């Protein structure tokens, strides 16, 4: 049987990827941000899973207005880093896990979630920047990744409750996989930021930190927050935070098990236009 042992939550920002790729992580602007991930890189080395389910959003890279899946699972053997306009990031090709991905698709669709199955997809900063933050600059990523793309770019977007319930369905799917696998689930994007319009540059530290508190201690309550509150409080791109509820919904405590241990918590402003938040939660080793 496969088991979810931990969840990781982190913001993504293209400029973070550029800072890593251009060797700027020690510059005064970036140093405090990367310091917040030093623990995480060590933790990741010590707790490398067999596979990461990486919940992220595509930024009109693989999908466009031609096709907008609300939830899409990658079932491919590999995913190429996308060219987002400045050339593809110089990071390894992402290896997939077709067997577990196909099993999750089967199980979750039979639990009444309509996942789009994606057999070919390039992956943008939404997926590669969290990998870089957690794994550094290896010549190959340390484990396979199942991309789970969520539409938070074009309205209508899924609710926090729907995301939380999807996480629970994924937990059930993983636990019924016929094979021994140690699985992480990562929720990415956020925290507060707005890239457009009169409120461009919006950051809300109070909201972000309350969100982190509630994500840890009362995720079911947090799942009830309507999407308009994300946009009002965390900005138009702050809606990316609903994806964190998918990863949180897959943890043991909300599926009849014990509360997770908070291994790491970090919050930093600014990174480009974004407030960066980061959490590592571990399930107890039953
Ligand atoms: C920024 C943040 C994002 O989430 C994104 O997708 C693009 C840019 C930024 O802060 O610049
Ligand atoms: Fe984004």
Short mmCIF file of C-alpha atoms and ligand atoms in Angstrom, two decimals:
data_model
loop_
_atom_site.label_atom_id
_atom_site.label_comp_id
_atom_site.label_asym_id
_atom_site.label_seq_id
_atom_site.Cartn_x
_atom_site.Cartn_y
_atom_site.Cartn_z
CA UNK A 1 0.00 0.00 0.00
CA UNK A 2 1.12 3.53 -0.71
CA UNK A 3 1.16 6.13 2.04
CA UNK A 4 1.22 9.92 2.15
CA UNK A 5 3.92 10.77 4.69
CA UNK A 6 4.12 14.54 4.34
CA UNK A 7 2.75 17.66 2.70
CA UNK A 8 4.74 20.67 1.58
CA UNK A 9 3.30 24.11 0.88
CA UNK A 10 5.19 26.79 -0.98
CA UNK A 11 4.75 29.85 -3.15
CA UNK A 12 6.09 29.93 -6.70
CA UNK A 13 7.37 33.06 -8.45
CA UNK A 14 9.19 33.07 -11.80
CA UNK A 15 11.80 35.50 -10.45
CA UNK A 16 12.79 32.92 -7.80
CA UNK A 17 13.60 30.48 -10.60
CA UNK A 18 15.59 33.16 -12.41
CA UNK A 19 17.53 34.01 -9.21
CA UNK A 20 18.52 30.34 -8.82
CA UNK A 21 19.34 29.86 -12.49
CA UNK A 22 21.44 33.07 -12.64
CA UNK A 23 23.27 32.37 -9.38
CA UNK A 24 21.82 35.35 -7.49
CA UNK A 25 20.63 33.52 -4.38
CA UNK A 26 23.31 35.18 -2.19
CA UNK A 27 22.44 38.72 -3.27
CA UNK A 28 20.99 40.82 -0.40
CA UNK A 29 17.49 40.90 -1.96
CA UNK A 30 17.30 37.11 -2.29
CA UNK A 31 19.42 35.80 0.59
CA UNK A 32 16.69 35.99 3.30
CA UNK A 33 14.26 34.12 1.05
CA UNK A 34 16.61 31.24 0.27
CA UNK A 35 17.70 31.05 3.91
CA UNK A 36 14.08 30.13 4.68
CA UNK A 37 14.42 27.07 2.45
CA UNK A 38 17.78 25.83 3.79
CA UNK A 39 16.03 23.55 6.31
CA UNK A 40 13.67 22.34 3.59
CA UNK A 41 16.43 21.23 1.22
CA UNK A 42 18.08 19.19 4.00
CA UNK A 43 14.70 17.77 5.04
CA UNK A 44 13.95 16.84 1.42
CA UNK A 45 17.28 14.97 1.15
CA UNK A 46 16.55 13.09 4.37
CA UNK A 47 12.91 12.36 3.48
CA UNK A 48 13.05 11.85 -0.27
CA UNK A 49 9.77 10.17 -1.19
CA UNK A 50 9.16 7.66 -3.97
CA UNK A 51 6.89 10.17 -5.67
CA UNK A 52 5.56 13.71 -5.20
CA UNK A 53 2.01 14.64 -6.17
CA UNK A 54 2.62 18.27 -7.05
CA UNK A 55 -0.52 20.43 -7.08
CA UNK A 56 0.20 23.55 -9.13
CA UNK A 57 -1.29 25.94 -11.62
CA UNK A 58 -0.33 26.34 -15.22
CA UNK A 59 -0.03 30.00 -16.29
CA UNK A 60 -1.45 29.79 -19.84
CA UNK A 61 1.61 27.74 -20.81
CA UNK A 62 0.38 24.17 -21.38
CA UNK A 63 -3.27 25.26 -21.46
CA UNK A 64 -4.67 28.39 -23.06
CA UNK A 65 -8.13 29.89 -23.41
CA UNK A 66 -8.68 27.13 -26.01
CA UNK A 67 -9.03 24.56 -23.24
CA UNK A 68 -9.42 25.15 -19.50
CA UNK A 69 -9.52 22.00 -17.37
CA UNK A 70 -10.48 22.70 -13.75
CA UNK A 71 -8.42 19.74 -12.48
CA UNK A 72 -5.93 17.90 -14.71
CA UNK A 73 -3.68 14.99 -13.74
CA UNK A 74 -0.47 14.22 -15.60
CA UNK A 75 -0.18 10.53 -16.50
CA UNK A 76 2.88 10.90 -18.74
CA UNK A 77 6.32 9.33 -18.26
CA UNK A 78 7.96 12.76 -18.37
CA UNK A 79 7.34 16.51 -18.59
CA UNK A 80 9.58 19.05 -20.24
CA UNK A 81 10.23 22.46 -18.61
CA UNK A 82 8.29 25.01 -20.66
CA UNK A 83 9.52 27.99 -22.60
CA UNK A 84 7.65 30.87 -20.91
CA UNK A 85 9.12 33.50 -23.21
CA UNK A 86 12.77 33.66 -22.09
CA UNK A 87 13.62 30.09 -23.04
CA UNK A 88 13.03 26.97 -20.92
CA UNK A 89 14.59 27.02 -17.43
CA UNK A 90 17.87 25.05 -17.32
CA UNK A 91 16.42 22.42 -14.98
CA UNK A 92 16.06 18.65 -15.41
CA UNK A 93 13.19 17.07 -17.28
CA UNK A 94 10.54 15.99 -14.75
CA UNK A 95 10.01 12.24 -14.60
CA UNK A 96 6.40 11.15 -14.07
CA UNK A 97 4.86 8.15 -12.33
CA UNK A 98 2.32 6.81 -14.84
CA UNK A 99 1.26 3.83 -12.69
CA UNK A 100 0.28 5.82 -9.59
CA UNK A 101 -1.11 8.67 -11.71
CA UNK A 102 -3.36 6.29 -13.66
CA UNK A 103 -4.50 4.68 -10.39
CA UNK A 104 -5.32 8.09 -8.87
CA UNK A 105 -7.25 9.05 -12.03
CA UNK A 106 -9.24 5.79 -11.86
CA UNK A 107 -9.97 6.08 -8.14
CA UNK A 108 -10.70 9.80 -8.00
CA UNK A 109 -12.93 9.77 -11.09
CA UNK A 110 -14.86 6.87 -9.58
CA UNK A 111 -15.21 9.03 -6.43
CA UNK A 112 -17.09 11.51 -8.69
CA UNK A 113 -14.28 14.01 -9.39
CA UNK A 114 -13.94 14.89 -13.05
CA UNK A 115 -10.19 14.93 -13.69
CA UNK A 116 -8.82 15.71 -17.13
CA UNK A 117 -6.19 13.15 -18.08
CA UNK A 118 -3.09 14.72 -19.60
CA UNK A 119 -0.66 12.49 -21.47
CA UNK A 120 1.54 15.29 -22.77
CA UNK A 121 2.29 18.60 -21.06
CA UNK A 122 5.12 21.08 -20.65
CA UNK A 123 5.47 22.41 -17.09
CA UNK A 124 6.00 26.08 -16.22
CA UNK A 125 7.34 27.93 -13.15
CA UNK A 126 4.27 26.83 -11.18
CA UNK A 127 5.81 23.35 -11.04
CA UNK A 128 9.55 23.86 -11.52
CA UNK A 129 10.08 26.69 -8.98
CA UNK A 130 8.74 24.64 -6.02
CA UNK A 131 10.99 21.77 -7.13
CA UNK A 132 14.00 24.12 -7.25
CA UNK A 133 13.20 25.59 -3.82
CA UNK A 134 12.95 22.13 -2.24
CA UNK A 135 15.66 20.29 -4.18
CA UNK A 136 18.22 22.94 -5.22
CA UNK A 137 20.03 22.38 -8.50
CA UNK A 138 20.51 18.62 -8.94
CA UNK A 139 21.39 17.08 -12.32
CA UNK A 140 18.19 15.03 -12.01
CA UNK A 141 15.18 15.63 -9.74
CA UNK A 142 15.38 13.24 -6.76
CA UNK A 143 12.07 11.47 -7.44
CA UNK A 144 9.22 11.16 -9.94
CA UNK A 145 6.46 13.79 -9.88
CA UNK A 146 2.76 13.57 -10.68
CA UNK A 147 1.61 17.02 -11.80
CA UNK A 148 -1.92 17.96 -10.75
CA UNK A 149 -2.88 21.18 -12.48
CA UNK A 150 -5.69 23.37 -11.11
CA UNK A 151 -7.32 26.23 -12.96
CA UNK A 152 -6.93 29.36 -10.83
CA UNK A 153 -6.24 31.66 -13.78
CA UNK A 154 -9.54 31.89 -15.67
CA UNK A 155 -12.90 32.22 -13.92
CA UNK A 156 -14.75 30.21 -12.72
CA UNK A 157 -12.17 28.69 -10.38
CA UNK A 158 -12.87 25.76 -8.01
CA UNK A 159 -13.87 26.51 -4.41
CA UNK A 160 -11.67 25.79 -1.40
CA UNK A 161 -14.20 23.17 -0.31
CA UNK A 162 -13.99 21.38 -3.66
CA UNK A 163 -10.19 21.42 -3.43
CA UNK A 164 -10.23 20.11 0.15
CA UNK A 165 -12.59 17.28 -0.88
CA UNK A 166 -10.35 16.44 -3.85
CA UNK A 167 -7.44 16.10 -1.42
CA UNK A 168 -9.44 13.61 0.61
CA UNK A 169 -10.27 11.64 -2.53
CA UNK A 170 -6.57 11.60 -3.45
CA UNK A 171 -5.70 10.27 0.03
CA UNK A 172 -8.16 7.43 -0.49
CA UNK A 173 -6.75 6.73 -3.94
CA UNK A 174 -3.16 6.61 -2.68
CA UNK A 175 -4.03 4.29 0.20
CA UNK A 176 -5.64 1.82 -2.23
CA UNK A 177 -2.63 1.65 -4.59
CA UNK A 178 -1.31 -1.88 -4.93
CA UNK A 179 2.36 -1.20 -4.25
CA UNK A 180 4.56 0.14 -1.46
CA UNK A 181 5.23 3.83 -2.05
CA UNK A 182 6.16 6.75 0.17
CA UNK A 183 4.25 9.74 -1.24
CA UNK A 184 4.45 13.49 -0.63
CA UNK A 185 1.74 15.87 -1.69
CA UNK A 186 2.67 19.50 -2.32
CA UNK A 187 0.32 22.48 -2.51
CA UNK A 188 1.86 25.44 -4.33
CA UNK A 189 1.17 29.03 -5.44
CA UNK A 190 0.12 32.05 -3.33
CA UNK A 191 0.42 33.72 -0.92
CA UNK A 192 -1.04 37.22 -1.25
CA UNK A 193 -0.24 38.94 -4.51
CA UNK A 194 -1.93 40.87 -7.26
CA UNK A 195 -0.16 41.39 -10.58
CA UNK A 196 -2.70 43.58 -12.33
CA UNK A 197 -5.10 46.53 -12.05
CA UNK A 198 -5.30 49.33 -9.47
CA UNK A 199 -4.41 47.03 -6.56
CA UNK A 200 -1.27 45.60 -8.24
CA UNK A 201 1.39 45.01 -5.58
CA UNK A 202 -1.11 44.13 -2.85
CA UNK A 203 0.35 42.12 0.06
CA UNK A 204 -1.62 41.15 3.18
CA UNK A 205 0.66 39.77 5.91
CA UNK A 206 -2.13 39.47 8.44
CA UNK A 207 -4.33 37.42 6.12
CA UNK A 208 -1.41 35.22 5.02
CA UNK A 209 -0.33 34.37 8.56
CA UNK A 210 -3.92 33.70 9.66
CA UNK A 211 -4.21 31.43 6.60
CA UNK A 212 -1.11 29.49 7.68
CA UNK A 213 -2.46 29.18 11.25
CA UNK A 214 -5.79 27.88 10.02
CA UNK A 215 -4.29 25.60 7.40
CA UNK A 216 -2.41 23.86 10.22
CA UNK A 217 -5.09 23.81 12.91
CA UNK A 218 -8.51 24.11 11.24
CA UNK A 219 -8.29 23.16 7.56
CA UNK A 220 -11.96 22.08 7.40
CA UNK A 221 -12.97 25.55 8.63
CA UNK A 222 -10.59 27.22 6.19
CA UNK A 223 -12.10 25.19 3.33
CA UNK A 224 -15.38 27.04 3.88
CA UNK A 225 -13.88 30.42 2.99
CA UNK A 226 -15.51 31.62 -0.27
CA UNK A 227 -13.32 32.45 -3.25
CA UNK A 228 -14.24 36.14 -3.12
CA UNK A 229 -12.49 36.41 0.27
CA UNK A 230 -9.25 35.16 -1.28
CA UNK A 231 -9.46 37.80 -3.98
CA UNK A 232 -10.49 40.61 -1.62
CA UNK A 233 -7.92 39.83 1.07
CA UNK A 234 -5.04 38.20 -0.84
CA UNK A 235 -5.39 39.83 -4.26
CA UNK A 236 -6.44 38.48 -7.65
CA UNK A 237 -3.54 35.99 -7.78
CA UNK A 238 -3.93 35.13 -4.08
CA UNK A 239 -6.65 32.73 -5.28
CA UNK A 240 -3.74 30.36 -6.03
CA UNK A 241 -3.96 29.52 -2.31
CA UNK A 242 -7.01 27.28 -2.82
CA UNK A 243 -4.54 24.71 -4.17
CA UNK A 244 -2.99 24.36 -0.71
CA UNK A 245 -6.29 22.88 0.48
CA UNK A 246 -5.88 19.91 -1.90
CA UNK A 247 -2.61 18.94 -0.24
CA UNK A 248 -4.01 19.63 3.23
CA UNK A 249 -7.13 17.54 2.50
CA UNK A 250 -4.89 14.55 1.78
CA UNK A 251 -3.29 14.56 5.27
CA UNK A 252 -4.10 11.88 7.86
CA UNK A 253 -5.90 14.00 10.48
CA UNK A 254 -8.74 15.02 8.15
CA UNK A 255 -9.13 11.41 7.04
CA UNK A 256 -9.50 9.79 10.46
CA UNK A 257 -5.84 9.81 11.57
CA UNK A 258 -3.56 11.81 13.87
CA UNK A 259 -2.65 15.49 13.62
CA UNK A 260 0.46 16.27 11.56
CA UNK A 261 3.66 17.68 13.01
CA UNK A 262 4.72 21.12 11.79
CA UNK A 263 8.34 20.57 10.74
CA UNK A 264 8.95 23.99 9.26
CA UNK A 265 7.18 27.32 8.82
CA UNK A 266 8.46 30.34 6.93
CA UNK A 267 7.04 33.63 5.68
CA UNK A 268 8.85 36.32 3.73
CA UNK A 269 7.98 39.52 1.86
CA UNK A 270 8.81 40.36 -0.87
CA UNK A 271 9.77 38.04 -3.68
CA UNK A 272 9.03 39.96 -6.84
CA UNK A 273 5.35 40.95 -6.30
CA UNK A 274 4.51 38.08 -4.00
CA UNK A 275 4.40 37.17 -0.33
CA UNK A 276 6.16 33.84 0.06
CA UNK A 277 4.78 31.30 2.52
CA UNK A 278 6.10 27.83 3.21
CA UNK A 279 5.12 24.93 5.47
CA UNK A 280 6.22 21.34 5.89
CA UNK A 281 3.77 19.02 7.65
CA UNK A 282 4.60 15.42 8.48
CA UNK A 283 2.08 12.69 9.22
CA UNK A 284 2.97 10.64 12.30
CA UNK A 285 4.62 7.34 11.42
CA UNK A 286 1.56 5.29 12.61
C1 LIG B 1 4.63 36.58 -9.92
C2 LIG B 1 3.92 35.70 -9.12
C3 LIG B 1 3.22 34.63 -9.69
O1 LIG B 1 2.48 33.77 -8.97
C4 LIG B 1 3.28 34.42 -11.06
O2 LIG B 1 2.66 33.35 -11.55
C5 LIG B 1 3.99 35.30 -11.87
C6 LIG B 1 4.68 36.39 -11.30
C7 LIG B 1 5.39 37.73 -9.33
O3 LIG B 1 5.34 37.93 -8.10
O4 LIG B 1 6.09 38.43 -10.06
FE1 LIG B 2 1.45 32.27 -10.20
#
